Amino acid sequence: MAGATLRDVAKRANVSIRTVSNVVNGYAPVSDELRARVQAALDELDYRPNLIARNLKQGRTGMIALVVPELDVPYFAELAREVITAARAHGYVVMIDQTDGDGERERELLGRDSRATMFDGLLLSPLTVSAEELRARGNRVPIVLLGEHIFNGSFHHVAMDNVAAARDATAHLLGLGRRRVAAIGDQPYATGETAQLRTAGYRQALARAGLEADERLIVSTPHFHRRLGAEAMESLLALPEPPDAVFCYNDLLALGAMRALTRAGRRIPDDVAVVGIDDIEEGQYSTPSLTTVAPDKGEIARRAVNTLLEAINGTAAAPAEITVPHRLIVRESTAGEDAPA
Amino acid sequence: MAGATLRDVAKRANVSIRTVSNVVNGYAPVSDELRARVQAALDELDYRPNLIARNLKQGRTGMIALVVPELDVPYFAELAREVITAARAHGYVVMIDQTDGDGERERELLGRDSRATMFDGLLLSPLTVSAEELRARGNRVPIVLLGEHIFNGSFHHVAMDNVAAARDATAHLLGLGRRRVAAIGDQPYATGETAQLRTAGYRQALARAGLEADERLIVSTPHFHRRLGAEAMESLLALPEPPDAVFCYNDLLALGAMRALTRAGRRIPDDVAVVGIDDIEEGQYSTPSLTTVAPDKGEIARRAVNTLLEAINGTAAAPAEITVPHRLIVRESTAGEDAPA
DNA sequence: TGAGGGCTCTGCAACGATGCAGACATCATG
DNA sequence: CATGATGTCTGCATCGTTGCAGAGCCCTCA
């Protein structure tokens, strides 16, 4: 049997549809006697409101979508959890989708038949979509961008200061006395803005220490997965003058790099110190535990959700770059036994 | 400006609403000339179909929900990715929600005002909801259960054979000649059915090897996170006769246990061999890499999605227990240097 | 020539809910 | 007793779309 509708309940309780609706929503005053009768009918028929109909009438769904490249990348999974929590605090639920880092799928989202219209707003962590494409899509559904790319003010955008984060990570390694600091994760092409910002930070730290960057120590990777971190590390170890420290553009690369180092018999941090970015939980339990730059994920999620809801309600300020704080967390991969437990 | 509707487009193109709808959906034959005129109007107004209205009319949304305890538990994140992929193959999208392992939130899902009615079906990985509660909720939205609990035939249920998986893992350790094999992750109370199945498998393996279980070697943990694995391992190491192997009920526990072992200066696997369950990617890159029992996540996702879609379409067979295959993957945490790369 | 059949195109009703305006009964007040 | 205020309850229109039945029109063929 399909679900009972307001009409069914109304017929059974011998009242108008409207009155049943009032009872369900606690709106207009309803006499106790009628209320009881309607309630009985509601229970007997096990009425559940049809949210789709309600949404159509009200013009909103109470759902926002979070679109990330890959859900099984721990950073995104952890961020997703924070977003769900932040949205729930406002009575919103979050639908999560992944693009597989596939530009095709990202653009699908913006296309005519996109399911995006099912949502009151969109949180998008783009990999390849450009600002122009986003602008061209019109202003159907409010959007807040997360963490990637540079959109110079056309959109709400929440991220940490990537240059500063990379600079802090690199400076930490230099502060340990390391002089051949490698970098893993550059992406010197159009869609690699985040990576390029981190490379810039890396170079800044070297410059401030009066060092010149050795281009052979900067390894590019098309994405940020463990395997590529391991491969990059292997290639660095094969250099005539291998590095004594490595700054990885995220924790997964760093974990892969550490795996390669251990396999090659190098000691961490004695031979090579390692630092990442993201502060995923895995890094606390790796051997050795991983020094990292932690963006404040909770803050990212809250600011993003709040901004999106403001945009939905039309109370949003002009699009702005929102920068959330980050901090360096020192663990064994740079401090060795001295690391705080 | 709010989105243009079919009516707006119809007015502009000077045709009926119905014809615009036909053009949009490619339904009835429309003359080339009219089609072009309508298409032009569609483009000019940048028409996007209102999916909510369409869904209301059609009685389906093309969305299913996946509800898991915690999204940032790698197993669930990896499973979610598979589910998204499987659903997409059928034109469905997946909305993901997490319950935080909170019975309250799980039950909310079944309550009167649940958003569950927004979805054509539900994939639920329950932690505390009982079969009775599920039955009591009526048959509003088709449900397929994943991995947890025992529902003896009242619901579609997809899982691996937990007893066999645990038996295989334990037998592997025994096959290495270990004799004091510990178990981390038992949950000897009502909502711990999965854990209890694994304990049963553990005991079976010991029995088949002619060994008696040492109850002190079975450590309970209220949930399956890294930290508890580490704590459990520490307590095991404090025993007068510590174990020479440990079977952890999932990979996170195992990774935590390995962390504790390394910190305590024990060698893996020489002093203590470790095996987990789940085959999360992290275990391939840990030091040492983690031996594990891998459920076929892709198969779980595909079977679950297919079954759910059959239920949605009314073509489903009677509720059934669907068992997916698993296999032991041997890595360094039990095989040491001999492990396959 | 006119009956029949295809092809286009259209209007109406409906999905299930809510906003609005107003009907009706009751009651207090002058 | 008339008036208006108050408190309940109802019917109608509507959200944007699609299903259905049918209206024209043109063509074919007997």
GROMACS .gro file of N, CA and C in nm, chain A residues 176-311:
model
  408
  176LEU      N    1   6.492   2.286   1.162
  176LEU     CA    2   6.558   2.168   1.219
  176LEU      C    3   6.702   2.157   1.169
  177GLY      N    4   6.740   2.249   1.083
  177GLY     CA    5   6.875   2.246   1.030
  177GLY      C    6   6.887   2.174   0.897
  178ARG      N    7   6.774   2.130   0.843
  178ARG     CA    8   6.780   2.062   0.714
  178ARG      C    9   6.810   2.165   0.606
  179ARG      N   10   6.888   2.124   0.508
  179ARG     CA   11   6.924   2.217   0.402
  179ARG      C   12   6.883   2.171   0.264
  180ARG      N   13   6.866   2.042   0.248
  180ARG     CA   14   6.815   1.993   0.118
  180ARG      C   15   6.671   1.947   0.136
  181VAL      N   16   6.583   2.046   0.129
  181VAL     CA   17   6.441   2.018   0.152
  181VAL      C   18   6.370   1.998   0.019
  182ALA      N   19   6.314   1.880   0.000
  182ALA     CA   20   6.241   1.851  -0.124
  182ALA      C   21   6.094   1.888  -0.108
  183ALA      N   22   6.026   1.896  -0.222
  183ALA     CA   23   5.881   1.924  -0.221
  183ALA      C   24   5.814   1.823  -0.314
  184ILE      N   25   5.710   1.759  -0.265
  184ILE     CA   26   5.637   1.661  -0.347
  184ILE      C   27   5.492   1.706  -0.364
  185GLY      N   28   5.450   1.725  -0.489
  185GLY     CA   29   5.310   1.757  -0.513
  185GLY      C   30   5.285   1.877  -0.602
  186ASP      N   31   5.389   1.934  -0.660
  186ASP     CA   32   5.366   2.049  -0.749
  186ASP      C   33   5.280   2.006  -0.868
  187GLN      N   34   5.204   2.102  -0.920
  187GLN     CA   35   5.122   2.076  -1.039
  187GLN      C   36   5.127   2.199  -1.128
  188PRO      N   37   5.233   2.209  -1.206
  188PRO     CA   38   5.259   2.331  -1.283
  188PRO      C   39   5.175   2.340  -1.409
  189TYR      N   40   5.042   2.334  -1.393
  189TYR     CA   41   4.956   2.351  -1.508
  189TYR      C   42   4.825   2.408  -1.461
  190ALA      N   43   4.741   2.441  -1.557
  190ALA     CA   44   4.625   2.526  -1.531
  190ALA      C   45   4.542   2.488  -1.410
  191THR      N   46   4.514   2.361  -1.391
  191THR     CA   47   4.420   2.325  -1.286
  191THR      C   48   4.488   2.300  -1.152
  192GLY      N   49   4.614   2.333  -1.144
  192GLY     CA   50   4.687   2.300  -1.022
  192GLY      C   51   4.711   2.419  -0.930
  193GLU      N   52   4.615   2.508  -0.923
  193GLU     CA   53   4.638   2.631  -0.847
  193GLU      C   54   4.678   2.606  -0.702
  194THR      N   55   4.608   2.517  -0.636
  194THR     CA   56   4.641   2.492  -0.496
  194THR      C   57   4.785   2.448  -0.482
  195ALA      N   58   4.823   2.352  -0.565
  195ALA     CA   59   4.960   2.303  -0.560
  195ALA      C   60   5.058   2.417  -0.585
  196GLN      N   61   5.023   2.502  -0.678
  196GLN     CA   62   5.116   2.612  -0.710
  196GLN      C   63   5.130   2.709  -0.593
  197LEU      N   64   5.020   2.730  -0.523
  197LEU     CA   65   5.028   2.816  -0.405
  197LEU      C   66   5.123   2.756  -0.303
  198ARG      N   67   5.116   2.625  -0.290
  198ARG     CA   68   5.203   2.559  -0.192
  198ARG      C   69   5.350   2.565  -0.237
  199THR      N   70   5.368   2.552  -0.366
  199THR     CA   71   5.505   2.566  -0.416
  199THR      C   72   5.557   2.707  -0.388
  200ALA      N   73   5.470   2.803  -0.405
  200ALA     CA   74   5.511   2.942  -0.378
  200ALA      C   75   5.553   2.957  -0.232
  201GLY      N   76   5.475   2.898  -0.143
  201GLY     CA   77   5.507   2.907  -0.001
  201GLY      C   78   5.640   2.839   0.030
  202TYR      N   79   5.660   2.727  -0.034
  202TYR     CA   80   5.785   2.653  -0.019
  202TYR      C   81   5.905   2.739  -0.060
  203ARG      N   82   5.889   2.803  -0.176
  203ARG     CA   83   5.998   2.887  -0.224
  203ARG      C   84   6.021   3.007  -0.131
  204GLN      N   85   5.914   3.062  -0.082
  204GLN     CA   86   5.926   3.176   0.009
  204GLN      C   87   6.009   3.139   0.132
  205ALA      N   88   5.978   3.021   0.187
  205ALA     CA   89   6.048   2.978   0.309
  205ALA      C   90   6.197   2.962   0.280
  206LEU      N   91   6.227   2.899   0.164
  206LEU     CA   92   6.367   2.882   0.127
  206LEU      C   93   6.435   3.018   0.113
  207ALA      N   94   6.368   3.109   0.044
  207ALA     CA   95   6.426   3.241   0.019
  207ALA      C   96   6.453   3.313   0.151
  208ARG      N   97   6.357   3.306   0.239
  208ARG     CA   98   6.374   3.374   0.367
  208ARG      C   99   6.489   3.317   0.446
  209ALA      N  100   6.520   3.189   0.421
  209ALA     CA  101   6.634   3.128   0.490
  209ALA      C  102   6.763   3.151   0.412
  210GLY      N  103   6.751   3.227   0.303
  210GLY     CA  104   6.869   3.256   0.223
  210GLY      C  105   6.915   3.141   0.137
  211LEU      N  106   6.824   3.048   0.111
  211LEU     CA  107   6.861   2.933   0.030
  211LEU      C  108   6.802   2.945  -0.110
  212GLU      N  109   6.868   2.881  -0.204
  212GLU     CA  110   6.815   2.880  -0.338
  212GLU      C  111   6.744   2.747  -0.362
  213ALA      N  112   6.633   2.750  -0.429
  213ALA     CA  113   6.560   2.626  -0.455
  213ALA      C  114   6.635   2.542  -0.557
  214ASP      N  115   6.644   2.414  -0.528
  214ASP     CA  116   6.703   2.319  -0.624
  214ASP      C  117   6.587   2.254  -0.698
  215GLU      N  118   6.575   2.289  -0.828
  215GLU     CA  119   6.455   2.246  -0.901
  215GLU      C  120   6.441   2.094  -0.908
  216ARG      N  121   6.554   2.023  -0.896
  216ARG     CA  122   6.544   1.878  -0.901
  216ARG      C  123   6.473   1.822  -0.778
  217LEU      N  124   6.466   1.903  -0.674
  217LEU     CA  125   6.402   1.856  -0.550
  217LEU      C  126   6.251   1.882  -0.549
  218ILE      N  127   6.201   1.944  -0.655
  218ILE     CA  128   6.057   1.969  -0.663
  218ILE      C  129   5.994   1.867  -0.757
  219VAL      N  130   5.914   1.777  -0.701
  219VAL     CA  131   5.857   1.669  -0.781
  219VAL      C  132   5.708   1.694  -0.802
  220SER      N  133   5.667   1.685  -0.927
  220SER     CA  134   5.525   1.703  -0.958
  220SER      C  135   5.451   1.572  -0.946
  221THR      N  136   5.325   1.579  -0.907
  221THR     CA  137   5.238   1.462  -0.906
  221THR      C  138   5.100   1.504  -0.955
  222PRO      N  139   5.042   1.427  -1.044
  222PRO     CA  140   4.912   1.466  -1.100
  222PRO      C  141   4.799   1.461  -0.997
  223HIS      N  142   4.814   1.381  -0.894
  223HIS     CA  143   4.716   1.387  -0.786
  223HIS      C  144   4.785   1.356  -0.654
  224PHE      N  145   4.709   1.357  -0.546
  224PHE     CA  146   4.769   1.354  -0.412
  224PHE      C  147   4.742   1.222  -0.341
  225HIS      N  148   4.785   1.113  -0.399
  225HIS     CA  149   4.758   0.983  -0.335
  225HIS      C  150   4.886   0.920  -0.281
  226ARG      N  151   4.866   0.823  -0.195
  226ARG     CA  152   4.981   0.759  -0.129
  226ARG      C  153   5.082   0.705  -0.230
  227ARG      N  154   5.029   0.639  -0.333
  227ARG     CA  155   5.119   0.572  -0.425
  227ARG      C  156   5.215   0.670  -0.492
  228LEU      N  157   5.161   0.786  -0.531
  228LEU     CA  158   5.246   0.883  -0.598
  228LEU      C  159   5.348   0.942  -0.502
  229GLY      N  160   5.310   0.951  -0.375
  229GLY     CA  161   5.407   0.998  -0.277
  229GLY      C  162   5.524   0.902  -0.265
  230ALA      N  163   5.492   0.774  -0.268
  230ALA     CA  164   5.597   0.673  -0.259
  230ALA      C  165   5.686   0.679  -0.382
  231GLU      N  166   5.624   0.690  -0.499
  231GLU     CA  167   5.703   0.693  -0.622
  231GLU      C  168   5.792   0.817  -0.628
  232ALA      N  169   5.735   0.928  -0.587
  232ALA     CA  170   5.814   1.051  -0.590
  232ALA      C  171   5.933   1.040  -0.496
  233MET      N  172   5.909   0.983  -0.380
  233MET     CA  173   6.018   0.968  -0.283
  233MET      C  174   6.128   0.879  -0.339
  234GLU      N  175   6.087   0.772  -0.405
  234GLU     CA  176   6.187   0.683  -0.463
  234GLU      C  177   6.274   0.756  -0.564
  235SER      N  178   6.210   0.840  -0.643
  235SER     CA  179   6.289   0.912  -0.743
  235SER      C  180   6.383   1.011  -0.674
  236LEU      N  181   6.339   1.069  -0.565
  236LEU     CA  182   6.426   1.163  -0.492
  236LEU      C  183   6.545   1.090  -0.429
  237LEU      N  184   6.521   0.969  -0.381
  237LEU     CA  185   6.629   0.893  -0.318
  237LEU      C  186   6.733   0.850  -0.421
  238ALA      N  187   6.689   0.846  -0.545
  238ALA     CA  188   6.781   0.804  -0.650
  238ALA      C  189   6.872   0.917  -0.698
  239LEU      N  190   6.847   1.036  -0.649
  239LEU     CA  191   6.931   1.150  -0.688
  239LEU      C  192   7.072   1.133  -0.633
  240PRO      N  193   7.170   1.194  -0.702
  240PRO     CA  194   7.308   1.190  -0.650
  240PRO      C  195   7.315   1.252  -0.510
  241GLU      N  196   7.243   1.363  -0.492
  241GLU     CA  197   7.239   1.423  -0.359
  241GLU      C  198   7.096   1.421  -0.309
  242PRO      N  199   7.053   1.314  -0.246
  242PRO     CA  200   6.914   1.304  -0.203
  242PRO      C  201   6.884   1.405  -0.093
  243PRO      N  202   6.756   1.435  -0.073
  243PRO     CA  203   6.716   1.536   0.026
  243PRO      C  204   6.733   1.484   0.169
  244ASP      N  205   6.740   1.577   0.262
  244ASP     CA  206   6.741   1.538   0.404
  244ASP      C  207   6.609   1.574   0.471
  245ALA      N  208   6.516   1.624   0.389
  245ALA     CA  209   6.382   1.652   0.439
  245ALA      C  210   6.290   1.665   0.320
  246VAL      N  211   6.159   1.640   0.344
  246VAL     CA  212   6.065   1.653   0.234
  246VAL      C  213   5.933   1.710   0.284
  247PHE      N  214   5.889   1.811   0.210
  247PHE     CA  215   5.759   1.871   0.237
  247PHE      C  216   5.661   1.816   0.135
  248CYS      N  217   5.559   1.744   0.184
  248CYS     CA  218   5.459   1.686   0.094
  248CYS      C  219   5.333   1.771   0.098
  249TYR      N  220   5.270   1.786  -0.019
  249TYR     CA  221   5.158   1.880  -0.029
  249TYR      C  222   5.031   1.830   0.036
  250ASN      N  223   5.028   1.703   0.071
  250ASN     CA  224   4.923   1.659   0.162
  250ASN      C  225   4.972   1.535   0.240
  251ASP      N  226   4.890   1.494   0.335
  251ASP     CA  227   4.933   1.385   0.422
  251ASP      C  228   4.942   1.251   0.349
  252LEU      N  229   4.856   1.230   0.252
  252LEU     CA  230   4.862   1.101   0.181
  252LEU      C  231   4.994   1.087   0.108
  253LEU      N  232   5.035   1.193   0.040
  253LEU     CA  233   5.167   1.191  -0.026
  253LEU      C  234   5.274   1.163   0.078
  254ALA      N  235   5.262   1.226   0.194
  254ALA     CA  236   5.363   1.210   0.298
  254ALA      C  237   5.367   1.066   0.349
  255LEU      N  238   5.249   1.007   0.366
  255LEU     CA  239   5.244   0.869   0.414
  255LEU      C  240   5.305   0.776   0.311
  256GLY      N  241   5.279   0.802   0.184
  256GLY     CA  242   5.341   0.724   0.079
  256GLY      C  243   5.492   0.741   0.079
  257ALA      N  244   5.534   0.866   0.098
  257ALA     CA  245   5.677   0.894   0.100
  257ALA      C  246   5.744   0.821   0.217
  258MET      N  247   5.678   0.824   0.332
  258MET     CA  248   5.735   0.755   0.448
  258MET      C  249   5.745   0.605   0.424
  259ARG      N  250   5.644   0.553   0.357
  259ARG     CA  251   5.646   0.411   0.325
  259ARG      C  252   5.769   0.379   0.239
  260ALA      N  253   5.795   0.463   0.140
  260ALA     CA  254   5.910   0.440   0.052
  260ALA      C  255   6.041   0.454   0.129
  261LEU      N  256   6.046   0.551   0.219
  261LEU     CA  257   6.168   0.571   0.297
  261LEU      C  258   6.197   0.449   0.384
  262THR      N  259   6.093   0.402   0.453
  262THR     CA  260   6.110   0.287   0.542
  262THR      C  261   6.156   0.166   0.463
  263ARG      N  262   6.090   0.147   0.349
  263ARG     CA  263   6.124   0.032   0.265
  263ARG      C  264   6.269   0.040   0.217
  264ALA      N  265   6.315   0.162   0.195
  264ALA     CA  266   6.452   0.181   0.147
  264ALA      C  267   6.553   0.179   0.262
  265GLY      N  268   6.502   0.160   0.382
  265GLY     CA  269   6.594   0.151   0.496
  265GLY      C  270   6.638   0.286   0.551
  266ARG      N  271   6.576   0.394   0.505
  266ARG     CA  272   6.609   0.525   0.561
  266ARG      C  273   6.536   0.546   0.692
  267ARG      N  274   6.601   0.614   0.784
  267ARG     CA  275   6.537   0.643   0.911
  267ARG      C  276   6.467   0.779   0.904
  268ILE      N  277   6.347   0.783   0.965
  268ILE     CA  278   6.270   0.907   0.973
  268ILE      C  279   6.260   0.946   1.119
  269PRO      N  280   6.298   1.064   1.158
  269PRO     CA  281   6.343   1.175   1.073
  269PRO      C  282   6.495   1.183   1.059
  270ASP      N  283   6.570   1.091   1.117
  270ASP     CA  284   6.716   1.106   1.121
  270ASP      C  285   6.776   1.131   0.983
  271ASP      N  286   6.742   1.042   0.889
  271ASP     CA  287   6.794   1.060   0.753
  271ASP      C  288   6.711   1.162   0.674
  272VAL      N  289   6.582   1.145   0.684
  272VAL     CA  290   6.492   1.235   0.610
  272VAL      C  291   6.373   1.270   0.699
  273ALA      N  292   6.350   1.397   0.719
  273ALA     CA  293   6.232   1.443   0.793
  273ALA      C  294   6.117   1.464   0.697
  274VAL      N  295   5.996   1.441   0.744
  274VAL     CA  296   5.879   1.448   0.656
  274VAL      C  297   5.769   1.532   0.720
  275VAL      N  298   5.708   1.618   0.640
  275VAL     CA  299   5.593   1.694   0.687
  275VAL      C  300   5.487   1.695   0.578
  276GLY      N  301   5.361   1.692   0.621
  276GLY     CA  302   5.249   1.694   0.526
  276GLY      C  303   5.155   1.810   0.552
  277ILE      N  304   5.041   1.804   0.490
  277ILE     CA  305   4.934   1.901   0.513
  277ILE      C  306   4.801   1.827   0.517
  278ASP      N  307   4.715   1.864   0.607
  278ASP     CA  308   4.575   1.816   0.619
  278ASP      C  309   4.540   1.770   0.760
  279ASP      N  310   4.640   1.711   0.829
  279ASP     CA  311   4.614   1.653   0.960
  279ASP      C  312   4.501   1.552   0.956
  280ILE      N  313   4.514   1.451   0.872
  280ILE     CA  314   4.416   1.342   0.877
  280ILE      C  315   4.451   1.251   0.993
  281GLU      N  316   4.348   1.184   1.043
  281GLU     CA  317   4.369   1.105   1.165
  281GLU      C  318   4.476   0.998   1.147
  282GLU      N  319   4.482   0.944   1.028
  282GLU     CA  320   4.579   0.840   0.996
  282GLU      C  321   4.721   0.880   1.035
  283GLY      N  322   4.752   1.008   1.020
  283GLY     CA  323   4.887   1.055   1.048
  283GLY      C  324   4.925   1.049   1.195
  284GLN      N  325   4.825   1.041   1.281
  284GLN     CA  326   4.854   1.029   1.424
  284GLN      C  327   4.897   0.888   1.459
  285TYR      N  328   4.860   0.793   1.375
  285TYR     CA  329   4.883   0.652   1.409
  285TYR      C  330   4.985   0.586   1.317
  286SER      N  331   5.039   0.661   1.224
  286SER     CA  332   5.140   0.602   1.137
  286SER      C  333   5.269   0.584   1.217
  287THR      N  334   5.359   0.507   1.161
  287THR     CA  335   5.489   0.489   1.224
  287THR      C  336   5.595   0.538   1.128
  288PRO      N  337   5.664   0.647   1.158
  288PRO     CA  338   5.639   0.734   1.273
  288PRO      C  339   5.515   0.819   1.250
  289SER      N  340   5.467   0.879   1.358
  289SER     CA  341   5.353   0.969   1.341
  289SER      C  342   5.396   1.090   1.259
  290LEU      N  343   5.299   1.152   1.194
  290LEU     CA  344   5.331   1.249   1.089
  290LEU      C  345   5.314   1.394   1.134
  291THR      N  346   5.419   1.470   1.121
  291THR     CA  347   5.410   1.615   1.139
  291THR      C  348   5.331   1.674   1.023
  292THR      N  349   5.245   1.768   1.054
  292THR     CA  350   5.155   1.816   0.948
  292THR      C  351   5.107   1.957   0.978
  293VAL      N  352   5.055   2.022   0.874
  293VAL     CA  353   4.989   2.151   0.894
  293VAL      C  354   4.838   2.124   0.893
  294ALA      N  355   4.773   2.160   1.002
  294ALA     CA  356   4.632   2.129   1.019
  294ALA      C  357   4.546   2.250   0.986
  295PRO      N  358   4.466   2.240   0.880
  295PRO     CA  359   4.365   2.343   0.859
  295PRO      C  360   4.254   2.317   0.960
  296ASP      N  361   4.185   2.418   0.999
  296ASP     CA  362   4.077   2.398   1.096
  296ASP      C  363   3.953   2.351   1.021
  297LYS      N  364   3.938   2.219   1.010
  297LYS     CA  365   3.829   2.164   0.928
  297LYS      C  366   3.692   2.202   0.981
  298GLY      N  367   3.679   2.200   1.111
  298GLY     CA  368   3.551   2.238   1.168
  298GLY      C  369   3.514   2.381   1.130
  299GLU      N  370   3.613   2.467   1.135
  299GLU     CA  371   3.590   2.607   1.102
  299GLU      C  372   3.558   2.622   0.952
  300ILE      N  373   3.629   2.549   0.870
  300ILE     CA  374   3.600   2.553   0.727
  300ILE      C  375   3.454   2.514   0.704
  301ALA      N  376   3.415   2.404   0.766
  301ALA     CA  377   3.278   2.356   0.746
  301ALA      C  378   3.177   2.457   0.797
  302ARG      N  379   3.199   2.510   0.914
  302ARG     CA  380   3.102   2.603   0.972
  302ARG      C  381   3.092   2.731   0.889
  303ARG      N  382   3.207   2.787   0.852
  303ARG     CA  383   3.204   2.910   0.774
  303ARG      C  384   3.136   2.885   0.640
  304ALA      N  385   3.170   2.773   0.579
  304ALA     CA  386   3.113   2.742   0.448
  304ALA      C  387   2.962   2.725   0.458
  305VAL      N  388   2.918   2.649   0.556
  305VAL     CA  389   2.774   2.624   0.570
  305VAL      C  390   2.703   2.755   0.604
  306ASN      N  391   2.757   2.831   0.696
  306ASN     CA  392   2.692   2.957   0.734
  306ASN      C  393   2.681   3.050   0.614
  307THR      N  394   2.789   3.062   0.541
  307THR     CA  395   2.788   3.150   0.424
  307THR      C  396   2.685   3.102   0.323
  308LEU      N  397   2.681   2.971   0.302
  308LEU     CA  398   2.586   2.916   0.205
  308LEU      C  399   2.443   2.944   0.249
  309LEU      N  400   2.415   2.924   0.376
  309LEU     CA  401   2.279   2.946   0.424
  309LEU      C  402   2.241   3.093   0.413
  310GLU      N  403   2.337   3.180   0.437
  310GLU     CA  404   2.309   3.322   0.419
  310GLU      C  405   2.276   3.351   0.273
  311ALA      N  406   2.352   3.291   0.185
  311ALA     CA  407   2.325   3.312   0.044
  311ALA      C  408   2.187   3.259   0.007
   0.00000   0.00000   0.00000
